[in-house]
Amino acid sequence: DTGVSQNPRHKITKRGQNVTFRCDPISEHNRLYWYRQTLGQGPEFLTYFQNEAQLEKSRLLSDRFSAERPKGSFSTLEIQRTEQGDSAMYLCASSFPGAHNEQFFGPGTRLTVL
Amino acid sequence: RKEVEQDPGPFNVPEGATVAFNCTYSNSASQSFFWYRQDCRKEPKLLMSVYSSGNEDGRFTAQLNRASQYISLLIRDSKLSDSATYLCVRGGADGLTFGKGTHLIIQP
């Protein structure tokens, strides 16, 4: 499968715990994006990387959130001291840079904070 | 005002009918637009890009009206498998801005 992959697919955690998600983009894509989606809403942009550089962060990305892409390939998204409001689907997407930004999404990681 | 606005629906449409959705955007400098389809509990998938001249892909036609700042999607001869949420999307240098989506239900 040469699409975007994400692990784990589901994560249940207790409030206050830290969680980390991984995204492996399509190998030729040098842009990688993280989004969050809650029920009844469209995906909301969190952050994106071009190669290993994090170029943009949304105000939705609080200090408890950190994302890395150390070698310009896979990326991790960590949430520290999780809160119930963090429960959502976390989606990763990748693309080539370009005017039309056609992005391809992974299956997402569904986080439930109890 | 939200950057991208859509009627959430649901639109209940009989099989074989034609259905159209509109979406409005607020950023007049926006350059690229897309329609994504999302099935229940699945990731969004690109349906089609929207160009100024409009574009057609089989039963699907997308149009962009920059003067009025809206995008449309027309589905002809609708199939049961077209039932999904259709997300209107604005592309920018920082990523994609999604509308909340329009829920379409095709009824037999």
Coordinates of C-alpha atoms in Angstrom, one line a residue:
Chain A
D1 CA 0.0 0.0 0.0
T2 CA 1.6 3.2 -1.1
G3 CA -0.9 5.6 0.5
V4 CA -0.6 7.6 3.7
S5 CA -0.6 5.4 6.8
Q6 CA -1.2 6.4 10.4
N7 CA -0.7 4.5 13.7
P8 CA -2.4 3.7 15.9
R9 CA -5.8 3.7 14.3
H10 CA -7.5 4.0 17.7
K11 CA -6.2 5.3 21.0
I12 CA -8.1 5.4 24.3
T13 CA -6.3 7.1 27.2
K14 CA -7.1 8.6 30.5
R15 CA -7.1 12.4 31.1
G16 CA -3.7 13.6 31.9
Q17 CA -1.7 11.0 30.0
N18 CA 0.5 11.7 27.1
V19 CA -0.1 10.2 23.6
T20 CA 1.9 10.1 20.4
F21 CA 0.7 9.4 16.9
R22 CA 2.7 8.6 13.9
C23 CA 2.1 9.4 10.2
D24 CA 4.0 8.0 7.2
P25 CA 3.3 10.0 4.1
I26 CA 3.4 9.0 0.5
S27 CA 7.1 8.6 -0.1
E28 CA 7.5 11.2 -2.9
H29 CA 5.5 13.9 -1.0
N30 CA 7.6 16.4 0.8
R31 CA 4.7 18.3 2.4
L32 CA 2.9 16.7 5.5
Y33 CA -0.1 18.1 7.3
W34 CA -1.9 17.4 10.5
Y35 CA -5.6 18.0 10.9
R36 CA -8.1 17.4 13.7
Q37 CA -11.8 16.5 13.0
T38 CA -14.6 16.3 15.5
L39 CA -18.1 15.0 14.8
G40 CA -20.1 17.1 12.5
Q41 CA -17.2 19.4 11.5
G42 CA -14.8 19.4 8.7
P43 CA -11.1 18.8 9.4
E44 CA -9.3 21.7 11.0
F45 CA -5.7 22.5 10.1
L46 CA -3.2 22.1 12.9
T47 CA 0.3 22.3 11.4
Y48 CA 2.3 21.4 8.3
F49 CA 5.9 20.5 7.3
Q50 CA 7.8 21.0 4.2
N51 CA 10.5 18.3 4.5
E52 CA 11.7 18.6 8.1
A53 CA 10.8 22.2 8.6
Q54 CA 7.6 23.1 10.4
L55 CA 6.3 26.0 8.4
E56 CA 2.9 26.8 9.9
K57 CA 1.1 26.2 13.2
S58 CA -2.6 26.9 13.8
R59 CA -3.7 28.7 17.0
L60 CA -5.6 25.4 17.7
L61 CA -2.2 23.9 18.4
S62 CA -1.8 24.7 22.1
D63 CA 1.4 24.3 24.1
R64 CA 0.4 20.7 24.9
F65 CA 0.7 19.7 21.3
S66 CA 4.0 19.2 19.5
A67 CA 4.8 17.8 16.1
E68 CA 8.0 16.7 14.6
R69 CA 9.3 15.4 11.3
P70 CA 13.0 14.9 12.1
K71 CA 14.2 13.4 8.8
G72 CA 11.6 14.8 6.5
S73 CA 9.8 11.5 6.1
F74 CA 7.4 10.3 8.9
S75 CA 6.0 12.7 11.4
T76 CA 4.8 12.3 15.0
L77 CA 2.2 14.3 16.8
E78 CA 2.4 14.3 20.6
I79 CA -0.3 15.6 23.0
Q80 CA 0.8 16.0 26.6
R81 CA -1.6 16.0 29.6
T82 CA -4.5 15.1 27.5
E83 CA -7.9 16.6 28.2
Q84 CA -11.4 15.3 27.3
G85 CA -11.7 18.1 24.7
D86 CA -8.8 16.5 22.8
S87 CA -11.0 13.6 21.8
A88 CA -11.2 13.7 18.0
M89 CA -10.0 12.1 14.8
Y90 CA -6.4 13.2 14.0
L91 CA -5.8 13.1 10.3
C92 CA -2.5 13.3 8.5
A93 CA -2.2 14.3 4.8
S94 CA 0.7 14.6 2.4
S95 CA 1.2 16.4 -0.9
F96 CA 3.7 17.7 -3.4
P97 CA 4.2 21.4 -3.0
G98 CA 2.4 23.3 -5.7
A99 CA -0.3 25.7 -6.5
H100 CA -3.2 23.4 -6.1
N101 CA -2.3 21.6 -2.9
E102 CA -4.0 18.4 -3.7
Q103 CA -3.7 16.4 -0.5
F104 CA -4.0 12.8 0.2
F105 CA -5.2 11.7 3.6
G106 CA -4.4 8.8 5.9
P107 CA -7.1 6.8 7.7
G108 CA -6.7 8.9 10.8
T109 CA -6.1 8.1 14.5
R110 CA -9.2 8.3 16.6
L111 CA -8.4 9.5 20.1
T112 CA -10.8 9.1 23.0
V113 CA -9.8 10.7 26.3
L114 CA -11.7 9.4 29.3
Chain B
R1 CA -17.9 34.7 9.3
K2 CA -16.4 31.2 8.6
E3 CA -13.9 31.1 5.7
V4 CA -15.8 28.3 3.9
E5 CA -19.6 27.8 4.4
Q6 CA -21.8 25.0 3.3
D7 CA -25.4 24.0 3.9
P8 CA -25.0 20.9 6.1
G9 CA -28.1 19.2 4.8
P10 CA -29.0 16.4 4.9
F11 CA -30.1 16.4 1.2
N12 CA -32.4 13.4 0.7
V13 CA -32.4 12.7 -3.1
P14 CA -34.0 9.9 -5.1
E15 CA -31.7 7.7 -7.0
G16 CA -31.2 8.9 -10.6
A17 CA -31.9 12.6 -9.7
T18 CA -29.6 15.5 -10.2
V19 CA -28.4 17.3 -7.1
A20 CA -26.4 20.5 -6.7
F21 CA -24.5 21.9 -3.7
N22 CA -23.1 25.4 -3.3
C23 CA -20.4 26.6 -1.0
T24 CA -19.3 30.2 -0.3
Y25 CA -15.9 31.4 0.7
S26 CA -14.8 34.7 2.3
N27 CA -11.1 35.0 1.2
S28 CA -11.2 36.6 -2.2
A29 CA -7.5 36.0 -2.6
S30 CA -8.0 32.2 -2.5
Q31 CA -6.5 30.5 -5.5
S32 CA -7.4 26.9 -5.3
F33 CA -10.6 25.0 -4.5
F34 CA -11.5 21.4 -4.2
W35 CA -14.4 19.1 -3.4
Y36 CA -13.5 16.2 -1.1
R37 CA -15.8 13.3 -0.3
Q38 CA -15.9 11.7 3.1
D39 CA -17.7 8.5 4.0
C40 CA -18.8 7.8 7.5
R41 CA -15.8 7.3 9.8
K42 CA -13.4 7.4 6.9
E43 CA -10.8 9.9 5.8
P44 CA -11.6 12.6 3.2
K45 CA -10.8 11.7 -0.4
L46 CA -10.2 14.1 -3.2
L47 CA -13.2 14.1 -5.5
M48 CA -12.2 16.9 -7.9
S49 CA -10.3 20.1 -8.1
V50 CA -12.3 23.2 -9.1
Y51 CA -10.9 25.5 -11.8
S52 CA -12.0 28.9 -12.9
S53 CA -13.2 27.4 -16.2
G54 CA -15.1 24.7 -14.4
N55 CA -14.4 21.0 -14.9
E56 CA -16.3 17.9 -15.4
D57 CA -15.5 14.3 -14.4
G58 CA -18.2 11.8 -15.5
R59 CA -21.4 12.6 -13.6
F60 CA -19.7 15.3 -11.6
T61 CA -19.3 19.0 -12.6
A62 CA -17.6 21.6 -10.5
Q63 CA -17.8 25.4 -11.1
L64 CA -16.1 28.3 -9.6
N65 CA -17.6 31.8 -9.6
R66 CA -15.0 34.2 -8.3
A67 CA -17.2 37.3 -8.7
S68 CA -19.7 35.9 -6.3
Q69 CA -17.2 33.8 -4.3
Y70 CA -19.0 30.5 -4.5
I71 CA -18.2 27.0 -5.7
S72 CA -20.7 24.5 -6.9
L73 CA -20.9 20.7 -7.3
L74 CA -23.4 19.1 -9.6
I75 CA -24.0 15.3 -9.5
R76 CA -26.1 13.9 -12.3
D77 CA -27.8 10.5 -12.4
S78 CA -27.1 10.0 -8.7
K79 CA -26.3 6.6 -7.4
L80 CA -26.8 5.0 -4.0
S81 CA -23.0 4.9 -3.7
D82 CA -22.9 8.8 -3.9
S83 CA -24.3 8.9 -0.4
A84 CA -21.6 10.7 1.6
T85 CA -20.5 14.0 3.1
Y86 CA -19.2 16.4 0.5
L87 CA -16.6 18.9 1.8
C88 CA -15.9 22.2 0.1
V89 CA -12.3 23.1 0.5
R90 CA -10.2 26.2 0.0
G91 CA -6.5 25.6 -0.7
G92 CA -3.8 28.0 0.4
A93 CA -0.1 28.1 1.2
D94 CA -0.7 27.0 4.7
G95 CA -2.9 24.0 3.9
L96 CA -6.6 23.4 3.3
T97 CA -9.6 25.1 4.9
F98 CA -12.6 22.8 5.0
G99 CA -16.3 23.6 5.2
K100 CA -18.4 21.5 7.6
G101 CA -19.6 19.4 4.7
T102 CA -22.9 18.7 3.1
H103 CA -24.5 15.4 3.9
L104 CA -26.1 13.6 0.9
I105 CA -28.4 10.7 1.2
I106 CA -29.4 8.9 -2.1
Q107 CA -32.6 7.0 -1.6
P108 CA -33.6 4.0 -3.6

